[in-house]
Amino acid sequence: MMSSNRQRPVVVALLATTMIAGMSAVPAVAAQAAPQPAAPAPVPAAVPAAGTIRSVAVSGQQRLEPDTVLSYTKLRVGQPFTQETLDQALRDLYETELFADVQIRNDNGALTVEVKENPVINRIVLEGNKRLKEDKIRPEIKLAPRQIYTRSKVRADVARIIELYRRQGRFAATVEPKMVQLDQNRVDIVFEISEGPKSKVRQINIIGNEKFKDGELRGQMVTKQSRWFRIFSSGTSYDPDRLAYDQQKLRQFYLTNGYADFRVISAVAELTPDKQDFIITYVVEEGQRYKFGDVKVTSDIRDLSGDSLTKMLPMKKGNWYNAKQVEDTVDTLSETAGLFGYAFADVQPDFNRDKDTLTMGIDFRIANAPRVYVERVDINGNTLTQDKVIRREFRLAEGDAFNSFLVKRSKDRINSLGFFQEKLDIEQKPGSAPDRIVLETNVQEKSTGELSLSAGFSSLERFIVSASITQRNFRGKGQELRTSVNYSAYSKSVEVGFTEPYFMDKNIALGGDIYRRDLNSFRYLTDNSRDTTYEQSTTGFQLRAGVPITEYMSLALRYTLNFDNVTLDKDTYYSDTDGNGTTECDPILAGRYLCDAIGKRTTSSVGYSLIYDTRDNRIRPTRGNNIVLSQDFAGLGGSVKYVRTRINGAKYWPLGGGFIFSLSGEGGYIHSLEGDRRDSTGNLVDPVRLTDRFFLGEPQVRGFDIRGIGPRVIRRYYTTTTNSDGSFTGVETTGSNSRTDDALGGRIYYLAHAEVEIPLGSGAREMGLRPSVFVDAGAVGGLKNPSLIGETNGVNSGFPGYCSSSTNTALTTVKATGSAVAPICPANYDTVSGAFVEQYYGDTLKPRVSVGFGVNWNSPFGPFRIDIAKALLKEPGDDTKLITFNVGTQF
């Protein structure tokens, strides 16, 4: 960019721009015509302007040879000349656009051609462009350094720059070219740009509509009136192409509602006097509303019965005419013909309009066509992905009978790979014979490798740092190779994995993962803060295999071997309970359920998943089903034995207009194969270990906190004193450590979700905004009641209390009401110094329900998700949460 305050030897304004004036019906932005070259200088009157040319000389040229200059004229020595001959020579030289000035002097037949060459362009400079960067404007400029400067080329470049700004909706933009004189007949060309504001649509007027209100018709248009609440919408900017599209949208709306004679008489866009906004006016003629008359299908194809197809038509006689329904019927009949192998079947609706009865009869005629076979499958655009990776997703091969359904299925399968841009297309082209077809697949590769470092903050993990390398199309063979490292306040992990989707070019998937995961579990305190409870370290690997059973059903097998070590912090949860100098997990400090969880164990399990998947896209589905039944059997060696069963399913419906509705549900049950288990005091405990159970809360059920649903033990602390009469007084303490909340999980759970994804305007889509509204429901439970501190034979009989002395403390029990019952303390213990009560909550399968809305945003600093949900149904002990969010960044 050239600085506007630099020194310039000579600045010459080349031309000005004239903007739209007044309220023109068709906006126009044109550069003012540059001054034309001066008229040829007349030959001095004293010298005869006719005769024979005795000599021709050239003067004033700098870069051109004299013979080159003369070659542009018809002046030759020995030839006669007249005034018209000299005038024509001047015109010829000016037309070359090589000269700024030309004169011809005549001295009795001795002609001298005096020229002043146009300067050479030294450089092109843009000033004032902020909204459009130079890399967008430069391609529109045809002038270039070391070219000869001409006014016509400058005018053309100015027009192109202004047109570029018009396409951006900036109709007030002006461009003033200036020339900076340099030595050696060189110049700098400076385009001074005044971009102006973006031209908005101030108002949309509709004249002639009687059946529908203006607001309803405006709602059909892509162009919107500029209002403050449409700050993120790009539809408020004026666009001539969008104006034509809106006329089609109006026509489509009326034709869909039965107005077969509707037409747009005129559409005028006027620029306001301040040249800031546009006012658009449509003049329409609605016409009469029609109903369907007789509708039928006539088929010339032997395999397609016209009578049978007529019964399947969606429109019936007497229904309001709907042009969109007619178009959809043509497509449906074409697809039906394609199912029978008639790829080029021609379906034409013949209309019989009766203006007297206002009915529209339609005969859908299916012309005869040969049955078609696939001649070959061509694949174009795959610069990295091998052909076989794409071909193996095709449901049709060379020589097969054509089937339009299988073509669509092939397209969906290729899209689900995630290797290509979404604009994938399988074109159907005629083959070498009328009964042959060529399927041409045009793909556009997209990046499948990811090298990312990310950092973020979430309500689940707090601060998160992760690094990962993933290649989903390794070596162009469709293989997936990944490795990742994650670190947060509560978890750390390292994983390496590999998947071969077609082992030995057979439809068998093989893969494996090796990992180390460290989890710091936590519990909630009174002020909703957390402290760490047990630490679980898992080292292991998994081997996977998958085979298809049918087109939509597959079987996945796996073997998993995990080595787990669950520990508690000894300084916090251990004490010398027996007084023998050996510390062990103290139930008073940790709770019996946590003491029961610690230890080392080995889990060796085999499992399978039966998958039924008809989704159109596995990454971002809009229609179809997905059902998965999974079971894992632990006990093939190792120290842990159980059977875990899960089932989940989802269904997606496109509602039209970009809305997508989905229903999903899942459930699971885990059954121990180890028999009865007892804790250190001999009490029976749940046979399924704490670390193997199901947990629910955020993010599975929004509106509840992490592990906020289901069985839990809440411990409340009391300050206790012994009265003079031997009675007991207890007061619940306050503060950050007056209450702990330990989630215990469950053996059985279920979940259900209903969600509608809401489409936004193109401006919001460009920002990556995807809002949705949802309802979540679920529950977890089915545990055996845990053994609580202070219980006698499973009955909570009072407060567990501490008897204190100068050297030690001991556990005792005081009556909950404290009515004249003294604490029972061993010898040398004189008082009760503290007490707490444990209570068991939440072990019920009654549904917890929440409702809310959320937004996904692909923000400039990374993916962002926020959900606001309100718990409608909950049970005592559940932990709710209104807002959850997750944000991160990649660099």
Coordinates of N, CA, C and O in Angstrom, one line a residue, residues 694-698 700-712 743-746 750-751 776-781 841-844 846-850 871 873-875 877-880:
F694 N -22.1 -47.8 35.8 CA -22.6 -46.8 34.9 C -22.8 -45.5 35.8 O -23.3 -45.6 36.9
F695 N -22.4 -44.4 35.2 CA -22.7 -43.1 35.8 C -23.4 -42.2 34.8 O -23.2 -42.2 33.6
L696 N -24.3 -41.3 35.3 CA -25.0 -40.4 34.5 C -24.9 -39.0 35.0 O -24.8 -38.8 36.3
G697 N -25.1 -38.0 34.2 CA -25.1 -36.6 34.5 C -24.6 -35.9 33.3 O -24.8 -36.3 32.1
E698 N -23.9 -34.7 33.5 CA -23.3 -34.0 32.3 C -22.2 -34.9 31.7 O -21.4 -35.5 32.5
Q700 N -24.3 -36.5 29.4 CA -25.4 -37.3 28.9 C -26.7 -36.7 29.1 O -27.6 -36.8 28.2
V701 N -27.0 -36.2 30.3 CA -28.3 -35.5 30.6 C -28.0 -34.1 31.0 O -27.5 -33.8 32.1
R702 N -28.2 -33.2 30.0 CA -28.0 -31.8 30.3 C -29.0 -31.3 31.3 O -30.1 -31.7 31.3
G703 N -28.5 -30.3 32.1 CA -29.4 -29.8 33.2 C -29.0 -30.4 34.5 O -29.5 -30.0 35.6
F704 N -28.1 -31.4 34.5 CA -27.6 -32.1 35.7 C -26.1 -32.0 35.7 O -25.4 -31.9 34.7
D705 N -25.5 -32.0 36.9 CA -24.1 -31.9 37.0 C -23.4 -33.2 36.7 O -24.0 -34.2 36.5
I706 N -22.1 -33.2 36.6 CA -21.3 -34.4 36.3 C -21.6 -35.5 37.4 O -21.5 -35.2 38.6
R707 N -22.0 -36.6 36.9 CA -22.4 -37.7 37.8 C -23.5 -37.3 38.8 O -23.5 -37.8 39.9
G708 N -24.3 -36.3 38.3 CA -25.3 -35.7 39.2 C -26.6 -36.5 39.4 O -27.4 -36.1 40.1
I709 N -26.7 -37.6 38.7 CA -27.9 -38.5 38.8 C -27.6 -39.8 39.3 O -26.5 -40.4 39.0
G710 N -28.4 -40.3 40.2 CA -28.3 -41.7 40.6 C -27.8 -41.9 42.0 O -27.7 -40.9 42.8
P711 N -27.5 -43.1 42.4 CA -27.1 -43.4 43.8 C -25.9 -42.6 44.3 O -25.0 -42.5 43.5
R712 N -26.0 -42.2 45.5 CA -24.9 -41.4 46.1 C -25.0 -41.4 47.6 O -26.1 -41.6 48.2
A743 N -20.8 -39.9 44.3 CA -21.7 -40.6 43.4 C -21.2 -42.1 43.4 O -20.0 -42.3 43.2
L744 N -22.1 -43.0 43.4 CA -21.7 -44.4 43.5 C -22.1 -45.1 42.2 O -21.7 -46.3 42.0
G745 N -22.8 -44.5 41.2 CA -23.1 -45.1 40.0 C -24.2 -46.2 40.1 O -24.8 -46.3 41.2
G746 N -24.4 -47.0 39.1 CA -25.4 -48.0 39.2 C -25.1 -49.2 38.2 O -24.2 -49.1 37.4
Y750 N -30.7 -45.9 31.7 CA -31.3 -45.7 30.4 C -31.3 -44.2 30.2 O -31.2 -43.4 31.1
L751 N -31.3 -43.9 28.9 CA -31.2 -42.5 28.4 C -32.1 -42.3 27.2 O -32.4 -43.2 26.5
D776 N -34.0 -34.1 27.4 CA -33.2 -35.2 27.8 C -33.9 -35.9 29.0 O -34.6 -35.3 29.8
A777 N -33.8 -37.3 29.0 CA -34.4 -38.0 30.1 C -33.5 -39.2 30.4 O -32.9 -39.8 29.5
G778 N -33.4 -39.6 31.7 CA -32.6 -40.8 32.0 C -32.6 -41.1 33.5 O -33.1 -40.3 34.3
A779 N -32.0 -42.2 33.8 CA -31.9 -42.6 35.2 C -30.9 -43.7 35.3 O -30.6 -44.4 34.3
V780 N -30.3 -43.9 36.5 CA -29.3 -44.9 36.8 C -29.5 -45.4 38.2 O -29.9 -44.6 39.1
G781 N -29.4 -46.7 38.4 CA -29.6 -47.2 39.8 C -29.4 -48.7 39.8 O -28.6 -49.3 39.0
Y841 N -29.0 -41.8 48.9 CA -30.0 -41.1 48.0 C -29.9 -41.7 46.6 O -28.9 -42.2 46.2
G842 N -31.0 -41.5 45.9 CA -31.0 -41.5 44.5 C -31.1 -42.9 43.8 O -31.1 -43.0 42.6
D843 N -31.2 -44.0 44.6 CA -31.3 -45.3 43.9 C -32.7 -45.6 43.5 O -33.4 -46.4 44.1
T844 N -33.1 -44.9 42.4 CA -34.4 -45.1 41.9 C -34.3 -44.9 40.4 O -33.5 -44.1 39.9
K846 N -36.8 -43.9 38.5 CA -37.7 -42.9 38.1 C -37.0 -41.9 37.1 O -35.9 -41.5 37.4
P847 N -37.6 -41.5 36.0 CA -36.9 -40.6 35.1 C -36.6 -39.2 35.6 O -37.4 -38.6 36.3
R848 N -35.4 -38.8 35.3 CA -35.0 -37.4 35.4 C -35.2 -36.7 34.1 O -34.6 -37.3 33.1
V849 N -35.8 -35.6 34.0 CA -36.1 -35.0 32.7 C -35.6 -33.5 32.7 O -35.8 -32.8 33.7
S850 N -35.0 -33.1 31.6 CA -34.6 -31.7 31.5 C -34.9 -31.3 30.1 O -35.1 -32.0 29.1
A871 N -33.7 -28.7 34.8 CA -34.2 -30.0 35.2 C -35.7 -29.9 35.6 O -36.0 -29.1 36.5
L873 N -37.7 -32.8 36.2 CA -38.0 -33.9 37.1 C -36.7 -34.3 37.7 O -35.7 -34.6 37.0
K874 N -36.6 -34.4 39.0 CA -35.4 -34.8 39.7 C -35.8 -35.5 41.0 O -36.9 -35.5 41.4
E875 N -34.8 -36.2 41.6 CA -35.0 -36.9 42.8 C -34.1 -36.4 43.9 O -33.1 -35.7 43.6
G877 N -31.2 -35.7 46.3 CA -29.8 -36.0 46.2 C -29.2 -35.7 44.9 O -28.0 -35.6 44.7
D878 N -30.1 -35.5 43.8 CA -29.6 -35.2 42.5 C -28.9 -33.8 42.5 O -29.4 -32.9 43.2
D879 N -27.9 -33.6 41.7 CA -27.2 -32.4 41.5 C -27.5 -31.8 40.2 O -27.2 -32.4 39.1
T880 N -28.1 -30.6 40.2 CA -28.5 -29.9 38.9 C -27.5 -28.9 38.5 O -26.7 -28.4 39.4

